[in-house]
mmCIF file of C-alpha atoms and ligand atoms in Angstrom:
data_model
loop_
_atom_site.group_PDB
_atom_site.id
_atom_site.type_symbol
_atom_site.label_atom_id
_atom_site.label_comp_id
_atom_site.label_asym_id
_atom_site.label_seq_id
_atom_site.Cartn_x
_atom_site.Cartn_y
_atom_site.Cartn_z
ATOM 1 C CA UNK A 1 -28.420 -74.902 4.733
ATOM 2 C CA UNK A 2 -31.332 -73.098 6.237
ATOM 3 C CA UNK A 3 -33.800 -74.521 8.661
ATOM 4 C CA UNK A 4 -36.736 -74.416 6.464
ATOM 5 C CA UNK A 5 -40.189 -74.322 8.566
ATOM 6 C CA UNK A 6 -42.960 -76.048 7.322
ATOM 7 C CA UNK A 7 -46.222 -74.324 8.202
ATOM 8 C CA UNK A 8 -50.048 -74.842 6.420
ATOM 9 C CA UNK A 9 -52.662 -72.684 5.518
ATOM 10 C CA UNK A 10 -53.795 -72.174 9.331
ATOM 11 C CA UNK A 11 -54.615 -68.390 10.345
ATOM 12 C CA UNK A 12 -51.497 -68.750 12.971
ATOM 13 C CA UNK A 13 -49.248 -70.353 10.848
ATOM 14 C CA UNK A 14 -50.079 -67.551 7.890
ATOM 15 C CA UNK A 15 -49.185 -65.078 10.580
ATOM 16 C CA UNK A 16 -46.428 -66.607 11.358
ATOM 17 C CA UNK A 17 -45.116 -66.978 7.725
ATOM 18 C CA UNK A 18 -45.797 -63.413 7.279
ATOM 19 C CA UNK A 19 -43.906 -62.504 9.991
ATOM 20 C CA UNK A 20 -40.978 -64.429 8.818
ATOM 21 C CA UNK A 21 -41.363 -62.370 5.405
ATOM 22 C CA UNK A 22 -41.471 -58.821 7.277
ATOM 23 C CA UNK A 23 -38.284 -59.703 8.840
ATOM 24 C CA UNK A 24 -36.214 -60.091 5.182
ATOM 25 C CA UNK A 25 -36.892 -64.135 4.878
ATOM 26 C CA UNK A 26 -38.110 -66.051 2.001
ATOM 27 C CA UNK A 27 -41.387 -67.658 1.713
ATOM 28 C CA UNK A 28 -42.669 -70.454 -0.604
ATOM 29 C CA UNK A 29 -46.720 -70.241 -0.445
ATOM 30 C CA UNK A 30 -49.359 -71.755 -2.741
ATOM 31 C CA UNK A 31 -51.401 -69.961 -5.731
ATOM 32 C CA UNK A 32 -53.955 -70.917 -8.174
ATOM 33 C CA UNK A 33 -51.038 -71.207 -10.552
ATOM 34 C CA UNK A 34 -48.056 -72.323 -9.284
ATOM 35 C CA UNK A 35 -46.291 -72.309 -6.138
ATOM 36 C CA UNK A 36 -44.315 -68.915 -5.796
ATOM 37 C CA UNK A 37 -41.042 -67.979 -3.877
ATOM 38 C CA UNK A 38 -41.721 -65.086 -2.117
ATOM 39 C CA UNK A 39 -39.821 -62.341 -0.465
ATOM 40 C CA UNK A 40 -40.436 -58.271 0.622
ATOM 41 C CA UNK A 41 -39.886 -56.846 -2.529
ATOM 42 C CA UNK A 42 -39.157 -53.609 -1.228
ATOM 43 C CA UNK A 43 -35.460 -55.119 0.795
ATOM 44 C CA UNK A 44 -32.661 -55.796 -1.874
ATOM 45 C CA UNK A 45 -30.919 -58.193 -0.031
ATOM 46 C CA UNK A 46 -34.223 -60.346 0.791
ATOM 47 C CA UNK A 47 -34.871 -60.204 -2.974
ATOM 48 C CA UNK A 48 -31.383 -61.520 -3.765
ATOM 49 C CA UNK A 49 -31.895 -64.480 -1.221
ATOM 50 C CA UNK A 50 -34.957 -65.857 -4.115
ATOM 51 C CA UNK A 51 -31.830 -65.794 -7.004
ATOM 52 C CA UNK A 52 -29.730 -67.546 -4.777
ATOM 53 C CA UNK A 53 -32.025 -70.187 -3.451
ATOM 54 C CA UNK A 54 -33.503 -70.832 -7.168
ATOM 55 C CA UNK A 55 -30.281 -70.439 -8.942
ATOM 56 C CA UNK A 56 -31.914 -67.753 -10.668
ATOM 57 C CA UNK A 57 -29.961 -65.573 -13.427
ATOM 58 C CA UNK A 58 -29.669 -61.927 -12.031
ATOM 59 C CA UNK A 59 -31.047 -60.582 -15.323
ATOM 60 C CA UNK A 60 -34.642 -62.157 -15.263
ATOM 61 C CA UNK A 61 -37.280 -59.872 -13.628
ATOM 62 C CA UNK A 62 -39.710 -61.213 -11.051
ATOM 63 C CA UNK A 63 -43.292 -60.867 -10.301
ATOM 64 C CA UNK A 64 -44.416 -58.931 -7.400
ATOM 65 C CA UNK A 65 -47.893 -60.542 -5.658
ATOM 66 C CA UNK A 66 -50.763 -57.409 -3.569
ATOM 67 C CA UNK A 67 -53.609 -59.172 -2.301
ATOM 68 C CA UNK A 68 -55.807 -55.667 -3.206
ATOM 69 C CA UNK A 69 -56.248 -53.501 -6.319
ATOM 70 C CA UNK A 70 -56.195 -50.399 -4.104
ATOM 71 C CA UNK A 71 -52.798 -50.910 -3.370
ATOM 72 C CA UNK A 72 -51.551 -50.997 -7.108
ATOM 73 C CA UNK A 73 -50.907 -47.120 -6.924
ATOM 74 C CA UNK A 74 -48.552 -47.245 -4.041
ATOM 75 C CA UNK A 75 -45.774 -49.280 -6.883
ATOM 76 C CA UNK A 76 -46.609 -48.451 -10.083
ATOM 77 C CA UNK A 77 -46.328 -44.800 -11.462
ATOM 78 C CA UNK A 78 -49.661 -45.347 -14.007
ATOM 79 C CA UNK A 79 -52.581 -47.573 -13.933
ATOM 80 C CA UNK A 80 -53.148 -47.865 -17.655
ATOM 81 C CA UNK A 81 -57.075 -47.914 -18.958
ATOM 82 C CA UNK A 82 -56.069 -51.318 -20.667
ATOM 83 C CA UNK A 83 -54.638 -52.431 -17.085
ATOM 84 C CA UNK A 84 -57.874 -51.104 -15.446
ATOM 85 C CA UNK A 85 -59.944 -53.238 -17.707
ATOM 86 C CA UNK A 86 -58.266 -56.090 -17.288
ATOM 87 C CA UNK A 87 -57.657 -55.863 -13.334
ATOM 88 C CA UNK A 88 -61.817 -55.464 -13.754
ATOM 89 C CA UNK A 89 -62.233 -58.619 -15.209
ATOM 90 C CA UNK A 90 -59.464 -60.919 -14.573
ATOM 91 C CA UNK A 91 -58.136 -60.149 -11.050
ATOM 92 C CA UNK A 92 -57.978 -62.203 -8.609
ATOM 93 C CA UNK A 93 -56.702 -64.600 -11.236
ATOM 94 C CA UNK A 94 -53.918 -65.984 -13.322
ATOM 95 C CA UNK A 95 -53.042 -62.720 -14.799
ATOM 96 C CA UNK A 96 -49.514 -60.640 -14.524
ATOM 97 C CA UNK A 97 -49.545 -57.111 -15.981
ATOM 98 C CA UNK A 98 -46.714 -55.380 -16.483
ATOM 99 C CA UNK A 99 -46.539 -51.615 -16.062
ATOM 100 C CA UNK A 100 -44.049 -48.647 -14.933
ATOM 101 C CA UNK A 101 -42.447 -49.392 -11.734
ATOM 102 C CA UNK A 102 -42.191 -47.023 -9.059
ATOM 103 C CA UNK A 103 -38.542 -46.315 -6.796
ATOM 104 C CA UNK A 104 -39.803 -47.960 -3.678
ATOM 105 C CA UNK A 105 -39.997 -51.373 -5.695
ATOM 106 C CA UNK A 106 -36.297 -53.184 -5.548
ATOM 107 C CA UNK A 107 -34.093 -52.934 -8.818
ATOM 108 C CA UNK A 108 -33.151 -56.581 -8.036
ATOM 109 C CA UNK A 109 -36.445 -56.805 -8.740
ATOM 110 C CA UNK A 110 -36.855 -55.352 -12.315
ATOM 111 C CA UNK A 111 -33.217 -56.606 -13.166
ATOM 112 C CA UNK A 112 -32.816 -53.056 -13.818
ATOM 113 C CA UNK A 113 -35.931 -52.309 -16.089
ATOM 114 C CA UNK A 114 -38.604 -49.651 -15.239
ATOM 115 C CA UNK A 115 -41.209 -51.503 -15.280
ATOM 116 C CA UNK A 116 -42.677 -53.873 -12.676
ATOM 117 C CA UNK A 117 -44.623 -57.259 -13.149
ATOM 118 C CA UNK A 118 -48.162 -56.997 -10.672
ATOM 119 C CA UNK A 119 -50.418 -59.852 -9.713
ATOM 120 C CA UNK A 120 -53.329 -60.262 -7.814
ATOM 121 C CA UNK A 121 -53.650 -64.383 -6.989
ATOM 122 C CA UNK A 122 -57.345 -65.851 -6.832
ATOM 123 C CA UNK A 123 -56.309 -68.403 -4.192
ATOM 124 C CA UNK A 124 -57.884 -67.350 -1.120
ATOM 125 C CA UNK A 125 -54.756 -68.754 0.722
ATOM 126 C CA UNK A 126 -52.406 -66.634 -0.755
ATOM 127 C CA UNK A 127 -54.295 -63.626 -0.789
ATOM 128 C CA UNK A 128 -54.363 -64.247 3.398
ATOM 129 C CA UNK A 129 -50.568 -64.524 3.335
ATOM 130 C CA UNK A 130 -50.205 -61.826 1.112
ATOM 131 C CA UNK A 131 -53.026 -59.203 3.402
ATOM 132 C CA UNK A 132 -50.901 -60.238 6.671
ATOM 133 C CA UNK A 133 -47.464 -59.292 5.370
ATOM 134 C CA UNK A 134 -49.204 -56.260 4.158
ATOM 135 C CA UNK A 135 -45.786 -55.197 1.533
ATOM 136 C CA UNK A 136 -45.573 -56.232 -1.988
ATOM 137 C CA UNK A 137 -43.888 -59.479 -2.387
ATOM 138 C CA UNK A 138 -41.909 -60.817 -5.102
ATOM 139 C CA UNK A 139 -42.382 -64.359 -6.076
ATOM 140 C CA UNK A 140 -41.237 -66.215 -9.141
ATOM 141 C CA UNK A 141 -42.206 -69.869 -9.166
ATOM 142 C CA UNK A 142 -40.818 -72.219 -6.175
ATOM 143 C CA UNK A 143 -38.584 -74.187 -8.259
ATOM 144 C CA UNK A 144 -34.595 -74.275 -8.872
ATOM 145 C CA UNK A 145 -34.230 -72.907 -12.094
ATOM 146 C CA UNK A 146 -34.647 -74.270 -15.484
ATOM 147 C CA UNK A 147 -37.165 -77.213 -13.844
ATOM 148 C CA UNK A 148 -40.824 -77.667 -13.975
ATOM 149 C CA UNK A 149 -42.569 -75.284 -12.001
ATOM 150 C CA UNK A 150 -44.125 -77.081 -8.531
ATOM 151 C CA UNK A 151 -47.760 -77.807 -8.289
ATOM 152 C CA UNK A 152 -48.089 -79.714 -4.858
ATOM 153 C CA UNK A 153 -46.254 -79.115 -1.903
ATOM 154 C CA UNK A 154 -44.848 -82.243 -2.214
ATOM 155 C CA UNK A 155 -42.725 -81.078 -5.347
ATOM 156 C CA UNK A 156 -41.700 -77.907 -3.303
ATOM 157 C CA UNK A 157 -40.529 -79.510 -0.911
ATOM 158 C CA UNK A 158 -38.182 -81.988 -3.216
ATOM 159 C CA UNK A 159 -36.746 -78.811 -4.404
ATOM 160 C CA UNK A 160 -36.387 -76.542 -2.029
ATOM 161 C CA UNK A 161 -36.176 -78.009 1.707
ATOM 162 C CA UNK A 162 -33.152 -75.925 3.008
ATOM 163 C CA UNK A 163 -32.820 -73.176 0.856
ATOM 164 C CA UNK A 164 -35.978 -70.860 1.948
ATOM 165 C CA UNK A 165 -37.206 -69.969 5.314
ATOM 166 C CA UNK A 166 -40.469 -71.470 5.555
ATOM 167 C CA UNK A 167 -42.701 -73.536 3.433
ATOM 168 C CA UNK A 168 -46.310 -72.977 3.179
ATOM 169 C CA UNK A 169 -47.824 -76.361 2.047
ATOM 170 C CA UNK A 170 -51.613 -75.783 0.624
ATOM 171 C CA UNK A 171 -53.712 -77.220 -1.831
ATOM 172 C CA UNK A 172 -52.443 -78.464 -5.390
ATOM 173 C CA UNK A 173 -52.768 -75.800 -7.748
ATOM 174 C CA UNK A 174 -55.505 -75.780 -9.834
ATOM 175 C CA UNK A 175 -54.794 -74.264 -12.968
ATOM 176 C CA UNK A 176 -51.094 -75.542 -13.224
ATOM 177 C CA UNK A 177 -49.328 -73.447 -15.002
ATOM 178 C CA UNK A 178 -47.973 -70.133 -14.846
ATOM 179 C CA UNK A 179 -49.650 -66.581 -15.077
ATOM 180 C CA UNK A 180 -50.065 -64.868 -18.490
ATOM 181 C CA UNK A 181 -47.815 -61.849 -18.733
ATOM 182 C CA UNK A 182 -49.357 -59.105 -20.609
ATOM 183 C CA UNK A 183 -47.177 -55.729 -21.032
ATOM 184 C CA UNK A 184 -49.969 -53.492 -19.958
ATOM 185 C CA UNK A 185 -47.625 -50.169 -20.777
ATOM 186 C CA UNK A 186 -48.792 -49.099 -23.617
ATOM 187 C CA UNK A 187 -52.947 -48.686 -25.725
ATOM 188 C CA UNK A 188 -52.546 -52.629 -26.972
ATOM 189 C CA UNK A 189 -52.398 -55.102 -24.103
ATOM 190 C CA UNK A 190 -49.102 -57.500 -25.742
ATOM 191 C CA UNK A 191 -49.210 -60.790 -24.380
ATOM 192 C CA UNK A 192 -45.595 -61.644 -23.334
ATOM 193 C CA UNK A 193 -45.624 -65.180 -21.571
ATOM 194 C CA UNK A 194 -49.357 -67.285 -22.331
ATOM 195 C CA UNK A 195 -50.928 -68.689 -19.294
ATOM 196 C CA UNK A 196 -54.525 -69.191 -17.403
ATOM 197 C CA UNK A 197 -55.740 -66.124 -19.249
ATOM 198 C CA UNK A 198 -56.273 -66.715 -23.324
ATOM 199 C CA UNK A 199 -55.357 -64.311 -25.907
ATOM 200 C CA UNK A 200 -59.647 -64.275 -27.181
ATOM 201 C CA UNK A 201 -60.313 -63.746 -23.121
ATOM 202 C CA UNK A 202 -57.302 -60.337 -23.347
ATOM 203 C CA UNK A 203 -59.064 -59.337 -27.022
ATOM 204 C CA UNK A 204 -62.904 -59.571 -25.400
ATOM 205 C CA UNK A 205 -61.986 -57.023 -22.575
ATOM 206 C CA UNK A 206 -59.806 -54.598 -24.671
ATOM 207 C CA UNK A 207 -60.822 -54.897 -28.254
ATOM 208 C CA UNK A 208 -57.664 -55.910 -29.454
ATOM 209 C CA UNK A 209 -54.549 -58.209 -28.613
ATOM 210 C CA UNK A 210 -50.985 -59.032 -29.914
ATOM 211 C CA UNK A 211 -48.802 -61.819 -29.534
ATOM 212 C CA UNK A 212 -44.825 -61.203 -28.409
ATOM 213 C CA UNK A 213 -42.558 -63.009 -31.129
ATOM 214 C CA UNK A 214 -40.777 -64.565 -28.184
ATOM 215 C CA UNK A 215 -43.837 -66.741 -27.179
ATOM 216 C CA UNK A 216 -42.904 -69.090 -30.162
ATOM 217 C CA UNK A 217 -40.500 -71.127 -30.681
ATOM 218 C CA UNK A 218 -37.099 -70.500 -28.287
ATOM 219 C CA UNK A 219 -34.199 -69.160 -30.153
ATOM 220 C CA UNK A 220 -35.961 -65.874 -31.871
ATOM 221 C CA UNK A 221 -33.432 -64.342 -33.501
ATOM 222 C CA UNK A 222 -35.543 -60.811 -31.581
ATOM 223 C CA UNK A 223 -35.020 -60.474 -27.923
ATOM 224 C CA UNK A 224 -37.829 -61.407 -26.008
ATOM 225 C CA UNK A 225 -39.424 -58.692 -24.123
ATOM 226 C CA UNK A 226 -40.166 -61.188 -21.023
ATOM 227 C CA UNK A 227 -36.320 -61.729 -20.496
ATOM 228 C CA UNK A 228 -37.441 -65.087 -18.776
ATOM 229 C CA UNK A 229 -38.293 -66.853 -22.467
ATOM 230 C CA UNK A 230 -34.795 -66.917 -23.553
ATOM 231 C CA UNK A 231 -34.020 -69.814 -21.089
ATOM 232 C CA UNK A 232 -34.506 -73.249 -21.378
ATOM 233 C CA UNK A 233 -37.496 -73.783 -19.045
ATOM 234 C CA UNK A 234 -39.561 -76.335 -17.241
ATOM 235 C CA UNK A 235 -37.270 -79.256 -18.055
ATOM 236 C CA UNK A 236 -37.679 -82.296 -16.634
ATOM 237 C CA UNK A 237 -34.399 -84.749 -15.723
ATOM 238 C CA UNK A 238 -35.911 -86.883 -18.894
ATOM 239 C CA UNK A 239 -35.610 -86.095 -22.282
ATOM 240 C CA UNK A 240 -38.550 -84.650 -23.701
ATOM 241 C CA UNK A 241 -39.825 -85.868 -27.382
ATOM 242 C CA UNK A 242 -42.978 -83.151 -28.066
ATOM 243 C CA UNK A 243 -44.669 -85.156 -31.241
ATOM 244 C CA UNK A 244 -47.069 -82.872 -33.122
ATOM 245 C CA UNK A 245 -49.465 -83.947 -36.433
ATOM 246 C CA UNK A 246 -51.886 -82.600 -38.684
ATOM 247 C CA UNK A 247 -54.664 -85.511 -37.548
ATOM 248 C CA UNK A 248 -55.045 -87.603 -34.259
ATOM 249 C CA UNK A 249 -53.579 -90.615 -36.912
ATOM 250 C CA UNK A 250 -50.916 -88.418 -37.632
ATOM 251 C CA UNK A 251 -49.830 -88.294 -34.309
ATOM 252 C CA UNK A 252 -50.491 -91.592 -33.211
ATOM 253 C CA UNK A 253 -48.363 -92.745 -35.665
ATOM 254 C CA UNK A 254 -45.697 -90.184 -34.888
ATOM 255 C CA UNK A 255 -45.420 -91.323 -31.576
ATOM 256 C CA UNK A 256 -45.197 -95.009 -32.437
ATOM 257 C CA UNK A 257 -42.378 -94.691 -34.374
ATOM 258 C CA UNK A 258 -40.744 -92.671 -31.414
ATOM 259 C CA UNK A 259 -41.165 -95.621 -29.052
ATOM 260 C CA UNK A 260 -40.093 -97.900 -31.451
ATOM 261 C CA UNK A 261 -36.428 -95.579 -31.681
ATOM 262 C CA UNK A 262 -36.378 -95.370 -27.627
ATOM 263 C CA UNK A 263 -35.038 -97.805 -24.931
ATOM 264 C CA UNK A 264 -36.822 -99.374 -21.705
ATOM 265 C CA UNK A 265 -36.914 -96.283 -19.627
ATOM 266 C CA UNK A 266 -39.782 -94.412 -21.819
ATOM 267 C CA UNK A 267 -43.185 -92.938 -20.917
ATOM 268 C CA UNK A 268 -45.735 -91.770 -23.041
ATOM 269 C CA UNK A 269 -47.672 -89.152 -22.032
ATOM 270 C CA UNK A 270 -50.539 -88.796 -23.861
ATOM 271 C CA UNK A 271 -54.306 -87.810 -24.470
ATOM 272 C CA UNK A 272 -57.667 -90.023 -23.601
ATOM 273 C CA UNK A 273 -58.147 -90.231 -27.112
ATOM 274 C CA UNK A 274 -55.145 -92.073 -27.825
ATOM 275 C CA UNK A 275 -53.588 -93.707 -24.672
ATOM 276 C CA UNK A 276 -55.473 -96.960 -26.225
ATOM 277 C CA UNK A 277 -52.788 -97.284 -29.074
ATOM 278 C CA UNK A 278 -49.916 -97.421 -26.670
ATOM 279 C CA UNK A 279 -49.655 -100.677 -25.846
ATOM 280 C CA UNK A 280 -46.282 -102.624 -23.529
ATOM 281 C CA UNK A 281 -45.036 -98.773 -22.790
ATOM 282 C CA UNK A 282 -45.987 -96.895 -19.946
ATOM 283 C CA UNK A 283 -48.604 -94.428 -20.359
ATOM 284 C CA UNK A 284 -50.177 -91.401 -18.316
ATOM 285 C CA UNK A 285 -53.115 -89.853 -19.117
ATOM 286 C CA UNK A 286 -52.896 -85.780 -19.138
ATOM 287 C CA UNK A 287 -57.061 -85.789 -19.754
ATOM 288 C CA UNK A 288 -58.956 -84.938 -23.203
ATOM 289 C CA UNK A 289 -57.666 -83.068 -26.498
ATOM 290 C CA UNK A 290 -60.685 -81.066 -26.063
ATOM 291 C CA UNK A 291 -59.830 -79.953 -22.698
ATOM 292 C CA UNK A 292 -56.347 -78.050 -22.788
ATOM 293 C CA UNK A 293 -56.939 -77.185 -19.331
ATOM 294 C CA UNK A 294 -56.480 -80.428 -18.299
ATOM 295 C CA UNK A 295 -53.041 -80.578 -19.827
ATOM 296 C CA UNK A 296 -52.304 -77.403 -18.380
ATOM 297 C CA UNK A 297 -52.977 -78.868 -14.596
ATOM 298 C CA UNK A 298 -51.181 -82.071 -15.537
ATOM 299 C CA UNK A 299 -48.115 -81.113 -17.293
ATOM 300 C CA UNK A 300 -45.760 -80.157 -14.650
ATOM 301 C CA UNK A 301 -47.512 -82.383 -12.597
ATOM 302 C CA UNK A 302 -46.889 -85.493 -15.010
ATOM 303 C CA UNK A 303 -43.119 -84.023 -15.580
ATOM 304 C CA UNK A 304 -41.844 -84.446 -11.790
ATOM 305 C CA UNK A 305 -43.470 -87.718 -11.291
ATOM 306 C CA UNK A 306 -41.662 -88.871 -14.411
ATOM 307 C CA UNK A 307 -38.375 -87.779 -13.053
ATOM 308 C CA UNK A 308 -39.388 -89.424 -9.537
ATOM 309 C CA UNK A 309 -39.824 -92.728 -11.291
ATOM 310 C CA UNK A 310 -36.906 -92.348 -12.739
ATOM 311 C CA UNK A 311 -37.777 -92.297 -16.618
ATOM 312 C CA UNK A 312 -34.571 -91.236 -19.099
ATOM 313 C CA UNK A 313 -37.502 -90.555 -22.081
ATOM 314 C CA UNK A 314 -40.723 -88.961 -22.159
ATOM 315 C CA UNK A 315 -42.354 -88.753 -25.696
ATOM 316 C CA UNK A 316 -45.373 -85.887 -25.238
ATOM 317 C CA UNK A 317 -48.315 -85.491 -27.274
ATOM 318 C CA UNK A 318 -48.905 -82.131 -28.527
ATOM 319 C CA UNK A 319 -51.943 -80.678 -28.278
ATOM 320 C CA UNK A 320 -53.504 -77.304 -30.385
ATOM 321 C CA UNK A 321 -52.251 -73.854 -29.512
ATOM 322 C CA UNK A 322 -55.681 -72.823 -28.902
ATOM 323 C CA UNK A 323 -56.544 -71.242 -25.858
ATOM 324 C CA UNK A 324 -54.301 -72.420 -22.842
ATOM 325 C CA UNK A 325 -53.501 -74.749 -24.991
ATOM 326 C CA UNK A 326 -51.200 -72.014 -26.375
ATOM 327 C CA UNK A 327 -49.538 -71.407 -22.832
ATOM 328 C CA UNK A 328 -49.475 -75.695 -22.425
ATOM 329 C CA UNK A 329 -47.639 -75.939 -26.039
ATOM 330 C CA UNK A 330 -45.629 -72.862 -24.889
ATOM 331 C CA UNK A 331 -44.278 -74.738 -21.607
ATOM 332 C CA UNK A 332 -43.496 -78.299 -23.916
ATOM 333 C CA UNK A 333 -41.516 -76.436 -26.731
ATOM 334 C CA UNK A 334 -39.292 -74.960 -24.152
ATOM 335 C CA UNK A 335 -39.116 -78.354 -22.181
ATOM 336 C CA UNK A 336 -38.255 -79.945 -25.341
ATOM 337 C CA UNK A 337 -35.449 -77.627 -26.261
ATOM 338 C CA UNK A 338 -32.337 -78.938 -26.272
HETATM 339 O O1 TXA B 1 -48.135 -67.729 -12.013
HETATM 340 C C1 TXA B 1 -47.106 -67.071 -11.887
HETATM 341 O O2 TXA B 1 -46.864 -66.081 -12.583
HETATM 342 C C2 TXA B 1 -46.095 -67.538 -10.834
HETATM 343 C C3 TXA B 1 -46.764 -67.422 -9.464
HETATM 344 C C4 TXA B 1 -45.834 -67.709 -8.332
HETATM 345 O O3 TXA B 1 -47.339 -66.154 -9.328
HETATM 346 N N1 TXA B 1 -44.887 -66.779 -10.896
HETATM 347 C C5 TXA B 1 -43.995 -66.902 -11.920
HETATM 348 O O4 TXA B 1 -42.871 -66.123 -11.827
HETATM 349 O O5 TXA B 1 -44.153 -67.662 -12.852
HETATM 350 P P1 TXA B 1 -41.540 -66.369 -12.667
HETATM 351 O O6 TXA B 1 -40.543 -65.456 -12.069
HETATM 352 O O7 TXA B 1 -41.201 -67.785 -12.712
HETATM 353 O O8 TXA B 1 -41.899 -65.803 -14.087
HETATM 354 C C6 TXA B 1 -41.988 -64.410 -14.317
HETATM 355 C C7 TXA B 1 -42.024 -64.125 -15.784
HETATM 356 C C8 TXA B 1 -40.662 -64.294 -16.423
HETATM 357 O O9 TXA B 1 -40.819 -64.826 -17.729
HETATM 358 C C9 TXA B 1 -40.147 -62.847 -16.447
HETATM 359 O O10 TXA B 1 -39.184 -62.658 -17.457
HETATM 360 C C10 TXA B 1 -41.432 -62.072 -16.707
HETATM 361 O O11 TXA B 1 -42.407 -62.753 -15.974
HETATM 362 N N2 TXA B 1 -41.346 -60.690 -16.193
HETATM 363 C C11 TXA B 1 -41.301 -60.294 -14.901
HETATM 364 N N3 TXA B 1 -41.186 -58.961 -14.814
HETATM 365 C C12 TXA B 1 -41.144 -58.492 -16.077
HETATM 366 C C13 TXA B 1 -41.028 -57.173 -16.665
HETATM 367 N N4 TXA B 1 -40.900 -56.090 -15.913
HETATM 368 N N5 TXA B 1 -41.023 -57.089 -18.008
HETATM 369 C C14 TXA B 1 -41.161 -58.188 -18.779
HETATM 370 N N6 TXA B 1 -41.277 -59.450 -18.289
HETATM 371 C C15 TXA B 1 -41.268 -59.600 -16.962
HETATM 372 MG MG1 MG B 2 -40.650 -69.743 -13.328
#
């Protein structure tokens, strides 16, 4: 058991995180996305301390966090012109491109692969943290693996008192979910995880965009090139029901013949436009069909609270796959996987 610190977004107690980072610790602070797990990701055996406190398999890369564009050169061998163009546009911001590593970044790392995962965070917090430790720091999302990714500190702090250093506790996150990973290597910007940043917003900057098989559906029969989508992901302690239809009826319907099959302990968690239908269940609201985004803030959100109150069911309205609605429907498939 470590004696985790808990510190806030204070100049002193940023310094003082970051000095807790600079001397090999790990360091849970808060981005735009979701809270991250961060350690110098130049020092192997501070690396390996973020497996061991997530649980983490050795084989799944992580993302290493600058606070500056200029900096990009000093880890990456090649700034692509599709990475350039999309650093223009979308950094700070939700956005992880992933590009040819260079030796000073930690194998542990890459799991072995020679190419490194950058992002730039918009929240003004983290970029603070990240400017005072001044090294490249490798953060996956603060949570022990396989469970919903942690939006509050609150959250963080359920999972992870004891296993880290110190604990930065900040605002909620506002987007919710994770980055989008976009292979950057190569003339076509392939998008390999969805997240904040939409496929149409990739395809406006570069002209063109593809979609990595792995993104749907979670047993492709191809190996995923983001090693992290062959795991079961994001699942809360309750079983997850994800009801999709052709027509709000459709679904409406779906999901009253779901309650019908399931016993006392069951939540619906459903859309404004058809939480009326629902009635003796409990219901939570993850905002309107017509606003994905909403979902996306909500959904991990929604998931932990559910296991808090100790529900054994949750039956989840699917929304479209159209813009972060992709990355929302993305996150639910995989929770949903058995
Ligand atoms: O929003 C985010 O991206 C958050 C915050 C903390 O920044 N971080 C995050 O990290 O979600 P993590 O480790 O939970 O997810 C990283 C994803 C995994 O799916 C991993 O497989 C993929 O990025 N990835 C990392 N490096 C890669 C690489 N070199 N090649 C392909 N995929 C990579
Ligand atoms: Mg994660």
């Amino acid at each position: 058991m470590k004696d985790t610190k808990i510190l806030n977004t204070t100049i002193d107690d940023l310094t003082k995180a970051a000095n807790i980072l600079k001397n090999g610790g790990t360091v849970i602070f808060p981005t735009e996305t979701v809270y991250g797990l961060g350690a110098n990701a130049m020092d192997d055996n501070a690396v390996k301390n973020i497996f061991l406190a997530k649980g983490r398999p050795g084989d799944n890369p992580l993302i290493v966090h600058i606070d500056d564009f200029r900096k990009i050169g000093n880890y990456v061998e090649s700034v692509t012109d599709i990475a350039k163009k999309l650093a223009a546009r979308y950094w700070p911001g939700p956005m992880t491109l992933i590009l040819k590593k260079k030796k000073c970044i930690s194998d542990v790392v890459s799991a072995g692969l020679d190419t490194v995962g950058i992002r730039i965070p918009e929240s003004t917090e983290a970029r603070e943290f990240l400017r005072l430790c001044n090294l490249p720091v490798a953060a996956p999302s603060a949570n022990i693996s396989g469970k919903p990714s942690p939006t509050t500190s609150k959250h963080v702090i359920d999972d992870m008192m004891g296993r880290v250093d110190a604990i930065i506790c900040g605002k909620d996150c506002e987007v919710g979910i994770e980055s989008t990973v976009i292979d950057a290597t190569g003339d076509v910007p392939v998008i390999l995880r969805p997240g904040g940043i939409t496929p149409n917003m990739v395809k406006v900057v570069c002209g063109n965009v593809a979609i990595d098989k792995g993104v749907d559906g979670v047993d492709s029969a191809s190996k995923p090139k983001s090693p992290g989508m062959k795991y079961k992901h994001y699942a809360p302690n309750a079983e997850v029901i994800l009801v999709e239809g052709n027509s709000i009826e459709d679904i409406v319907e779906k999901i009253k013949s779901e309650i019908k099959n399931s016993g006392e302990k069951t939540i619906v968690l459903c859309s404004e436009e058809t939480i009326s239908n629902f009635k003796n269940i409990d219901t939570m609201c993850l905002g309107s069909r017509n606003k994905p985004e909403t979902f996306a803030n909500k959904l991990f959100y929604a998931f932990r609270e559910c296991d808090i109150k100790g529900y054994d069911t949750i039956i989840l309205e699917g929304i479209e796959k159209e813009g972060i609605g992709l990355a929302v429907m993305n996150r639910a498939t995989r929770a949903a996987h058995k």
